[in-house]
mmCIF file of C-alpha atoms and ligand atoms in Angstrom:
data_model
loop_
_atom_site.group_PDB
_atom_site.id
_atom_site.type_symbol
_atom_site.label_atom_id
_atom_site.label_comp_id
_atom_site.label_asym_id
_atom_site.label_seq_id
_atom_site.Cartn_x
_atom_site.Cartn_y
_atom_site.Cartn_z
ATOM 1 C CA UNK A 26 -9.475 -24.972 -6.076
ATOM 2 C CA UNK A 27 -12.160 -22.658 -4.645
ATOM 3 C CA UNK A 28 -11.511 -22.437 -0.939
ATOM 4 C CA UNK A 29 -8.171 -23.324 0.545
ATOM 5 C CA UNK A 30 -6.937 -23.989 4.077
ATOM 6 C CA UNK A 31 -3.221 -23.580 4.744
ATOM 7 C CA UNK A 32 -2.233 -25.426 7.932
ATOM 8 C CA UNK A 33 0.966 -23.916 9.314
ATOM 9 C CA UNK A 34 0.286 -20.575 7.637
ATOM 10 C CA UNK A 35 2.722 -18.648 9.831
ATOM 11 C CA UNK A 36 5.686 -20.957 9.193
ATOM 12 C CA UNK A 37 8.514 -20.631 6.674
ATOM 13 C CA UNK A 38 6.572 -21.945 3.689
ATOM 14 C CA UNK A 39 3.058 -21.144 4.927
ATOM 15 C CA UNK A 40 3.575 -17.418 5.393
ATOM 16 C CA UNK A 41 4.508 -16.993 1.724
ATOM 17 C CA UNK A 42 2.283 -19.723 0.276
ATOM 18 C CA UNK A 43 -0.809 -18.188 1.902
ATOM 19 C CA UNK A 44 -0.068 -14.812 0.304
ATOM 20 C CA UNK A 45 0.674 -16.368 -3.084
ATOM 21 C CA UNK A 46 -2.558 -18.387 -2.988
ATOM 22 C CA UNK A 47 -4.503 -15.260 -1.998
ATOM 23 C CA UNK A 48 -3.071 -13.372 -4.953
ATOM 24 C CA UNK A 49 -4.133 -16.172 -7.306
ATOM 25 C CA UNK A 50 -7.520 -17.237 -5.892
ATOM 26 C CA UNK A 51 -8.713 -14.148 -4.014
ATOM 27 C CA UNK A 52 -8.000 -13.103 -0.430
ATOM 28 C CA UNK A 53 -11.264 -14.363 1.035
ATOM 29 C CA UNK A 54 -10.750 -17.841 -0.442
ATOM 30 C CA UNK A 55 -7.586 -18.699 1.485
ATOM 31 C CA UNK A 56 -7.760 -19.363 5.227
ATOM 32 C CA UNK A 57 -4.542 -18.981 7.230
ATOM 33 C CA UNK A 58 -4.549 -21.897 9.693
ATOM 34 C CA UNK A 59 -2.348 -21.385 12.755
ATOM 35 C CA UNK A 60 -1.721 -22.688 16.256
ATOM 36 C CA UNK A 61 -1.944 -20.736 19.500
ATOM 37 C CA UNK A 62 1.264 -18.781 20.045
ATOM 38 C CA UNK A 63 1.922 -18.463 16.303
ATOM 39 C CA UNK A 64 -0.880 -16.107 15.289
ATOM 40 C CA UNK A 65 -0.714 -14.383 11.883
ATOM 41 C CA UNK A 66 0.542 -10.799 11.934
ATOM 42 C CA UNK A 67 0.768 -7.864 9.539
ATOM 43 C CA UNK A 68 -0.321 -8.402 5.968
ATOM 44 C CA UNK A 69 -0.956 -12.118 6.517
ATOM 45 C CA UNK A 70 -3.473 -11.248 9.228
ATOM 46 C CA UNK A 71 -5.017 -8.278 7.453
ATOM 47 C CA UNK A 72 -5.410 -9.718 3.967
ATOM 48 C CA UNK A 73 -7.800 -12.616 4.608
ATOM 49 C CA UNK A 74 -9.481 -15.060 6.977
ATOM 50 C CA UNK A 75 -7.566 -16.910 9.684
ATOM 51 C CA UNK A 76 -8.515 -19.747 12.013
ATOM 52 C CA UNK A 77 -6.932 -21.997 14.607
ATOM 53 C CA UNK A 78 -6.082 -25.242 12.798
ATOM 54 C CA UNK A 79 -3.911 -27.461 14.961
ATOM 55 C CA UNK A 80 -3.100 -30.709 13.123
ATOM 56 C CA UNK A 81 -3.227 -32.624 16.382
ATOM 57 C CA UNK A 82 -6.938 -31.732 16.704
ATOM 58 C CA UNK A 83 -8.863 -33.318 13.840
ATOM 59 C CA UNK A 84 -12.263 -32.066 15.042
ATOM 60 C CA UNK A 85 -11.067 -28.470 15.026
ATOM 61 C CA UNK A 86 -9.737 -28.861 11.471
ATOM 62 C CA UNK A 87 -13.070 -30.362 10.389
ATOM 63 C CA UNK A 88 -14.882 -27.334 11.851
ATOM 64 C CA UNK A 89 -12.725 -24.907 9.849
ATOM 65 C CA UNK A 90 -13.206 -26.983 6.694
ATOM 66 C CA UNK A 91 -16.997 -26.912 7.146
ATOM 67 C CA UNK A 92 -17.151 -23.226 8.072
ATOM 68 C CA UNK A 93 -15.185 -22.069 5.030
ATOM 69 C CA UNK A 94 -16.356 -24.784 2.610
ATOM 70 C CA UNK A 95 -12.736 -25.826 2.054
ATOM 71 C CA UNK A 96 -11.895 -28.075 -0.900
ATOM 72 C CA UNK A 97 -8.084 -27.997 -0.770
ATOM 73 C CA UNK A 98 -5.773 -28.331 2.239
ATOM 74 C CA UNK A 99 -2.074 -27.485 2.220
ATOM 75 C CA UNK A 100 -0.766 -29.265 5.314
ATOM 76 C CA UNK A 101 2.586 -27.694 6.191
ATOM 77 C CA UNK A 102 2.765 -28.625 9.873
ATOM 78 C CA UNK A 103 6.083 -30.313 10.717
ATOM 79 C CA UNK A 104 9.201 -30.106 12.863
ATOM 80 C CA UNK A 105 12.368 -29.792 10.776
ATOM 81 C CA UNK A 106 15.122 -32.414 10.874
ATOM 82 C CA UNK A 107 17.469 -31.132 13.605
ATOM 83 C CA UNK A 108 14.820 -29.982 16.072
ATOM 84 C CA UNK A 109 12.863 -33.212 15.491
ATOM 85 C CA UNK A 110 15.868 -35.228 16.709
ATOM 86 C CA UNK A 111 15.501 -33.593 20.127
ATOM 87 C CA UNK A 112 11.711 -34.171 20.204
ATOM 88 C CA UNK A 113 11.067 -37.354 18.204
ATOM 89 C CA UNK A 114 7.725 -38.107 19.831
ATOM 90 C CA UNK A 115 6.360 -34.640 19.104
ATOM 91 C CA UNK A 116 7.740 -34.831 15.557
ATOM 92 C CA UNK A 117 5.786 -38.057 15.031
ATOM 93 C CA UNK A 118 2.645 -36.630 16.654
ATOM 94 C CA UNK A 119 2.651 -33.625 14.330
ATOM 95 C CA UNK A 120 4.035 -35.274 11.195
ATOM 96 C CA UNK A 121 2.151 -38.554 11.250
ATOM 97 C CA UNK A 122 -0.699 -38.213 13.771
ATOM 98 C CA UNK A 123 -1.402 -34.779 12.312
ATOM 99 C CA UNK A 124 -1.343 -36.087 8.767
ATOM 100 C CA UNK A 125 -3.782 -38.841 9.732
ATOM 101 C CA UNK A 126 -6.190 -36.180 11.051
ATOM 102 C CA UNK A 127 -5.825 -34.096 7.897
ATOM 103 C CA UNK A 128 -6.401 -37.085 5.617
ATOM 104 C CA UNK A 129 -9.473 -38.159 7.571
ATOM 105 C CA UNK A 130 -10.934 -34.663 7.249
ATOM 106 C CA UNK A 131 -10.023 -34.661 3.540
ATOM 107 C CA UNK A 132 -11.762 -38.021 3.086
ATOM 108 C CA UNK A 133 -14.933 -36.973 4.899
ATOM 109 C CA UNK A 134 -15.187 -33.539 3.295
ATOM 110 C CA UNK A 135 -13.842 -34.391 -0.175
ATOM 111 C CA UNK A 136 -10.780 -32.153 -0.046
ATOM 112 C CA UNK A 137 -7.563 -32.447 -2.019
ATOM 113 C CA UNK A 138 -4.505 -32.526 0.258
ATOM 114 C CA UNK A 139 -0.901 -31.440 -0.232
ATOM 115 C CA UNK A 140 1.588 -32.528 2.458
ATOM 116 C CA UNK A 141 5.237 -31.965 1.572
ATOM 117 C CA UNK A 142 7.837 -34.677 1.733
ATOM 118 C CA UNK A 143 11.537 -33.851 1.611
ATOM 119 C CA UNK A 144 15.076 -34.777 0.640
ATOM 120 C CA UNK A 145 15.029 -35.992 4.250
ATOM 121 C CA UNK A 146 12.962 -39.004 3.180
ATOM 122 C CA UNK A 147 16.180 -40.532 1.808
ATOM 123 C CA UNK A 148 18.993 -42.151 3.763
ATOM 124 C CA UNK A 149 22.573 -43.373 3.590
ATOM 125 C CA UNK A 150 21.688 -46.383 1.420
ATOM 126 C CA UNK A 151 19.962 -44.194 -1.198
ATOM 127 C CA UNK A 152 21.961 -43.512 -4.406
ATOM 128 C CA UNK A 153 23.225 -39.979 -3.737
ATOM 129 C CA UNK A 154 23.879 -38.723 -7.255
ATOM 130 C CA UNK A 155 20.827 -38.103 -9.446
ATOM 131 C CA UNK A 156 18.718 -39.880 -6.856
ATOM 132 C CA UNK A 157 15.946 -41.607 -8.826
ATOM 133 C CA UNK A 158 12.251 -40.978 -8.232
ATOM 134 C CA UNK A 159 11.686 -44.568 -7.129
ATOM 135 C CA UNK A 160 14.581 -45.818 -5.033
ATOM 136 C CA UNK A 161 15.674 -46.973 -1.570
ATOM 137 C CA UNK A 162 14.204 -44.844 1.250
ATOM 138 C CA UNK A 163 15.687 -45.867 4.604
ATOM 139 C CA UNK A 164 16.191 -42.520 6.414
ATOM 140 C CA UNK A 165 17.997 -42.402 9.746
ATOM 141 C CA UNK A 166 16.186 -39.383 11.230
ATOM 142 C CA UNK A 167 12.729 -39.202 12.785
ATOM 143 C CA UNK A 168 12.033 -36.385 10.301
ATOM 144 C CA UNK A 169 12.806 -38.761 7.438
ATOM 145 C CA UNK A 170 10.857 -41.635 8.959
ATOM 146 C CA UNK A 171 7.806 -39.383 9.274
ATOM 147 C CA UNK A 172 8.267 -38.069 5.709
ATOM 148 C CA UNK A 173 8.394 -41.596 4.233
ATOM 149 C CA UNK A 174 5.253 -42.332 6.241
ATOM 150 C CA UNK A 175 3.708 -39.140 4.824
ATOM 151 C CA UNK A 176 4.311 -40.415 1.320
ATOM 152 C CA UNK A 177 2.941 -43.882 2.042
ATOM 153 C CA UNK A 178 -0.095 -42.738 4.017
ATOM 154 C CA UNK A 179 -0.962 -40.165 1.370
ATOM 155 C CA UNK A 180 -0.740 -42.869 -1.319
ATOM 156 C CA UNK A 181 -2.878 -45.142 0.859
ATOM 157 C CA UNK A 182 -5.659 -42.571 1.159
ATOM 158 C CA UNK A 183 -5.580 -42.014 -2.581
ATOM 159 C CA UNK A 184 -5.658 -45.708 -3.464
ATOM 160 C CA UNK A 185 -8.141 -46.796 -0.816
ATOM 161 C CA UNK A 186 -10.477 -43.803 -0.554
ATOM 162 C CA UNK A 187 -9.773 -41.754 -3.667
ATOM 163 C CA UNK A 188 -8.562 -38.723 -1.684
ATOM 164 C CA UNK A 189 -6.715 -36.433 -4.113
ATOM 165 C CA UNK A 190 -3.349 -36.417 -2.309
ATOM 166 C CA UNK A 191 -0.302 -34.896 -4.020
ATOM 167 C CA UNK A 192 3.176 -34.049 -2.830
ATOM 168 C CA UNK A 193 6.745 -33.124 -3.675
ATOM 169 C CA UNK A 194 10.051 -33.918 -2.003
ATOM 170 C CA UNK A 195 11.215 -30.395 -1.252
ATOM 171 C CA UNK A 196 14.930 -29.592 -1.251
ATOM 172 C CA UNK A 197 16.171 -27.111 1.372
ATOM 173 C CA UNK A 198 14.055 -23.981 0.875
ATOM 174 C CA UNK A 199 15.758 -20.584 0.824
ATOM 175 C CA UNK A 200 13.760 -17.453 1.544
ATOM 176 C CA UNK A 201 14.050 -13.999 3.055
ATOM 177 C CA UNK A 202 10.598 -13.649 4.662
ATOM 178 C CA UNK A 203 10.182 -16.143 7.524
ATOM 179 C CA UNK A 204 13.331 -17.951 8.712
ATOM 180 C CA UNK A 205 13.225 -21.764 8.913
ATOM 181 C CA UNK A 206 13.666 -23.238 12.383
ATOM 182 C CA UNK A 207 15.855 -26.218 13.161
ATOM 183 C CA UNK A 208 16.628 -27.720 9.763
ATOM 184 C CA UNK A 209 19.842 -29.132 8.313
ATOM 185 C CA UNK A 210 19.642 -26.886 5.250
ATOM 186 C CA UNK A 211 19.087 -23.689 7.318
ATOM 187 C CA UNK A 212 22.731 -22.680 6.871
ATOM 188 C CA UNK A 213 21.956 -21.735 3.266
ATOM 189 C CA UNK A 214 19.452 -19.141 4.560
ATOM 190 C CA UNK A 215 21.512 -17.949 7.533
ATOM 191 C CA UNK A 216 24.580 -17.286 5.384
ATOM 192 C CA UNK A 217 22.745 -14.501 3.503
ATOM 193 C CA UNK A 218 21.705 -12.751 6.746
ATOM 194 C CA UNK A 219 25.325 -12.774 7.984
ATOM 195 C CA UNK A 220 26.601 -11.506 4.647
ATOM 196 C CA UNK A 221 24.133 -8.600 4.556
ATOM 197 C CA UNK A 222 24.804 -7.677 8.200
ATOM 198 C CA UNK A 223 28.533 -7.629 7.429
ATOM 199 C CA UNK A 224 29.308 -10.413 9.910
ATOM 200 C CA UNK A 225 31.523 -13.472 9.566
ATOM 201 C CA UNK A 226 29.518 -16.665 9.007
ATOM 202 C CA UNK A 227 30.352 -19.849 10.900
ATOM 203 C CA UNK A 228 29.333 -22.751 8.664
ATOM 204 C CA UNK A 229 28.133 -25.907 10.465
ATOM 205 C CA UNK A 230 28.801 -28.208 7.481
ATOM 206 C CA UNK A 231 32.104 -29.141 5.927
ATOM 207 C CA UNK A 232 33.190 -28.138 2.433
ATOM 208 C CA UNK A 233 31.929 -30.502 -0.235
ATOM 209 C CA UNK A 234 28.614 -31.211 1.510
ATOM 210 C CA UNK A 235 26.248 -31.182 -1.456
ATOM 211 C CA UNK A 236 22.473 -30.854 -0.994
ATOM 212 C CA UNK A 237 19.569 -29.871 -3.214
ATOM 213 C CA UNK A 238 18.170 -26.394 -2.560
ATOM 214 C CA UNK A 239 15.337 -24.340 -4.030
ATOM 215 C CA UNK A 240 14.371 -20.662 -3.894
ATOM 216 C CA UNK A 241 10.993 -19.980 -2.296
ATOM 217 C CA UNK A 242 9.239 -18.563 -5.406
ATOM 218 C CA UNK A 243 10.019 -21.813 -7.239
ATOM 219 C CA UNK A 244 8.916 -23.913 -4.248
ATOM 220 C CA UNK A 245 5.556 -22.100 -4.069
ATOM 221 C CA UNK A 246 5.088 -22.353 -7.801
ATOM 222 C CA UNK A 247 5.788 -26.110 -7.671
ATOM 223 C CA UNK A 248 3.246 -26.794 -4.929
ATOM 224 C CA UNK A 249 0.490 -24.822 -6.654
ATOM 225 C CA UNK A 250 1.339 -26.165 -10.098
ATOM 226 C CA UNK A 251 1.181 -29.759 -8.861
ATOM 227 C CA UNK A 252 -2.181 -29.182 -7.155
ATOM 228 C CA UNK A 253 -3.528 -27.745 -10.409
ATOM 229 C CA UNK A 254 -2.035 -30.457 -12.642
ATOM 230 C CA UNK A 255 -4.192 -32.736 -14.762
ATOM 231 C CA UNK A 256 -4.729 -35.784 -12.511
ATOM 232 C CA UNK A 257 -4.757 -38.155 -15.487
ATOM 233 C CA UNK A 258 -1.099 -37.286 -16.202
ATOM 234 C CA UNK A 259 0.131 -38.087 -12.682
ATOM 235 C CA UNK A 260 1.777 -41.504 -12.506
ATOM 236 C CA UNK A 261 3.398 -40.552 -9.207
ATOM 237 C CA UNK A 262 1.544 -38.571 -6.599
ATOM 238 C CA UNK A 263 3.356 -38.790 -3.268
ATOM 239 C CA UNK A 264 5.916 -37.541 -3.717
ATOM 240 C CA UNK A 265 7.784 -36.064 -6.692
ATOM 241 C CA UNK A 266 11.520 -35.406 -6.537
ATOM 242 C CA UNK A 267 11.961 -31.666 -7.053
ATOM 243 C CA UNK A 268 15.321 -30.227 -8.023
ATOM 244 C CA UNK A 269 16.501 -26.792 -8.973
ATOM 245 C CA UNK A 270 20.065 -26.299 -7.724
ATOM 246 C CA UNK A 271 22.573 -28.303 -5.734
ATOM 247 C CA UNK A 272 25.571 -26.748 -4.011
ATOM 248 C CA UNK A 273 28.067 -27.140 -1.167
ATOM 249 C CA UNK A 274 28.879 -24.411 1.427
ATOM 250 C CA UNK A 275 31.973 -23.141 -0.407
ATOM 251 C CA UNK A 276 29.965 -22.639 -3.603
ATOM 252 C CA UNK A 277 27.253 -20.461 -2.057
ATOM 253 C CA UNK A 278 29.996 -18.567 -0.179
ATOM 254 C CA UNK A 279 31.848 -17.829 -3.434
ATOM 255 C CA UNK A 280 28.604 -16.723 -5.069
ATOM 256 C CA UNK A 281 27.853 -14.264 -2.252
ATOM 257 C CA UNK A 282 31.437 -12.964 -2.386
ATOM 258 C CA UNK A 283 30.848 -11.872 -5.989
ATOM 259 C CA UNK A 284 28.469 -9.268 -4.472
ATOM 260 C CA UNK A 285 30.163 -8.741 -1.080
ATOM 261 C CA UNK A 286 33.918 -9.365 -1.622
ATOM 262 C CA UNK A 287 34.851 -8.755 2.041
ATOM 263 C CA UNK A 288 32.447 -11.458 3.309
ATOM 264 C CA UNK A 289 34.183 -14.047 5.509
ATOM 265 C CA UNK A 290 33.263 -17.618 6.418
ATOM 266 C CA UNK A 291 34.867 -20.230 8.675
ATOM 267 C CA UNK A 292 33.915 -23.826 9.375
ATOM 268 C CA UNK A 293 32.858 -25.242 12.737
ATOM 269 C CA UNK A 294 31.245 -28.580 12.047
ATOM 270 C CA UNK A 295 28.060 -29.531 13.865
ATOM 271 C CA UNK A 296 28.265 -33.348 14.047
ATOM 272 C CA UNK A 297 24.490 -33.928 14.028
ATOM 273 C CA UNK A 298 23.894 -31.618 11.065
ATOM 274 C CA UNK A 299 26.841 -33.125 9.197
ATOM 275 C CA UNK A 300 25.612 -36.647 9.850
ATOM 276 C CA UNK A 301 22.132 -35.777 8.581
ATOM 277 C CA UNK A 302 23.416 -33.898 5.529
ATOM 278 C CA UNK A 303 25.722 -36.788 4.605
ATOM 279 C CA UNK A 304 22.732 -39.136 4.547
ATOM 280 C CA UNK A 305 20.754 -36.985 2.097
ATOM 281 C CA UNK A 306 21.120 -36.888 -1.713
ATOM 282 C CA UNK A 307 23.776 -34.741 -3.387
ATOM 283 C CA UNK A 308 21.284 -34.044 -6.153
ATOM 284 C CA UNK A 309 17.944 -35.557 -7.161
ATOM 285 C CA UNK A 310 16.661 -36.586 -10.571
ATOM 286 C CA UNK A 311 13.368 -34.708 -10.955
ATOM 287 C CA UNK A 312 12.529 -35.867 -14.478
ATOM 288 C CA UNK A 313 9.178 -37.377 -13.370
ATOM 289 C CA UNK A 314 8.000 -33.967 -12.116
ATOM 290 C CA UNK A 315 9.155 -32.370 -15.374
ATOM 291 C CA UNK A 316 7.421 -34.989 -17.513
ATOM 292 C CA UNK A 317 4.202 -35.519 -15.564
ATOM 293 C CA UNK A 318 3.263 -31.928 -14.701
ATOM 294 C CA UNK A 319 5.750 -29.693 -16.441
ATOM 295 C CA UNK A 320 7.971 -28.686 -13.501
ATOM 296 C CA UNK A 321 10.641 -26.172 -14.461
ATOM 297 C CA UNK A 322 12.512 -24.006 -11.931
ATOM 298 C CA UNK A 323 13.240 -20.336 -12.689
ATOM 299 C CA UNK A 324 16.077 -19.646 -10.246
ATOM 300 C CA UNK A 325 19.623 -20.956 -10.214
ATOM 301 C CA UNK A 326 22.187 -20.109 -7.503
ATOM 302 C CA UNK A 327 23.302 -16.882 -9.205
ATOM 303 C CA UNK A 328 19.771 -15.524 -9.771
ATOM 304 C CA UNK A 329 18.684 -16.500 -6.260
ATOM 305 C CA UNK A 330 21.724 -14.859 -4.667
ATOM 306 C CA UNK A 331 21.153 -11.575 -6.494
ATOM 307 C CA UNK A 332 17.503 -11.525 -5.386
ATOM 308 C CA UNK A 333 18.148 -12.677 -1.786
ATOM 309 C CA UNK A 334 20.802 -10.022 -1.207
ATOM 310 C CA UNK A 335 18.655 -7.279 -2.701
ATOM 311 C CA UNK A 336 15.583 -8.240 -0.631
ATOM 312 C CA UNK A 337 17.525 -8.762 2.600
ATOM 313 C CA UNK A 338 19.249 -5.384 2.278
ATOM 314 C CA UNK A 339 15.817 -3.787 2.204
ATOM 315 C CA UNK A 340 14.508 -5.942 5.053
ATOM 316 C CA UNK A 341 17.511 -5.305 7.304
ATOM 317 C CA UNK A 342 17.902 -1.647 6.259
ATOM 318 C CA UNK A 343 21.468 -2.222 5.023
HETATM 319 N N1 LIG B 422 14.865 -28.194 5.106
HETATM 320 C C1 LIG B 422 14.644 -29.461 5.777
HETATM 321 C C2 LIG B 422 15.588 -29.636 6.903
HETATM 322 O O1 LIG B 422 16.699 -29.221 6.760
HETATM 323 C C3 LIG B 422 14.782 -30.602 4.828
HETATM 324 O O2 LIG B 422 13.668 -30.700 4.023
HETATM 325 O O3 LIG B 422 15.242 -30.226 7.875
#
């Protein structure tokens, strides 16, 4: 990788991935791609180049790629699962139409492309425990339908045109920098903010709802590691199951209580979120990622909780 474009650079993953890539490859080599209304601010703005890169406008992306001599694109534009259910057409336009534009630019300008898939690419008929790498994918959400399409279209561009597409199926991502917006796994981020502010948390999912989760530093490391992996070792490309920890609401609550014993939580189930969460794996088998490119997470629930609480206390002045 010489010159990198991050599409969606001001979003939950993009804001941290752009900074991590800049620290590894040099500030001037990583362009923060954004859409109008979501301009980069602060250190993201000041530390390197930025350009409008709306996935729905392929010509504009091609211009940025030419201007900065881009060879690698991280395409992070997407609507998360819950918000996508209220705007399915827009979710498709961004997730699939946008991906098509990115892959066409990648084909014409010989770029590698990373477009994340998700635990959301699985559905009710998927085996839920140690979900295999290759298994049934019949998701019931528009988010999932677009993520399965992401995987297939990315494979298609690799097989037909030789575009170097690679991807992982991200678990719910937990971070303290930029909040996620409108996902099913968001509760596992929100709960830390409530705990640090000393407020009671109302959990939208019922006890026992297991889902895979990952701490942001591991998620960033995985994306970069996969893009740097030896291509000859990759039997799967789009997309690798990625696991690191799996927990239910009562488990993360108990973990936080070890640090903040007075923290309180009650349950008020959100039927849509519960329905979506119930259709996703309890825990994925990520042995292909471990074997093919050496994936190994650093954080478990305890280590993540210690770090999240420490960082959020600083951020929220608590
Ligand atoms: N975090 C996503 C969501 O909850 C799943 O990948 O929608």
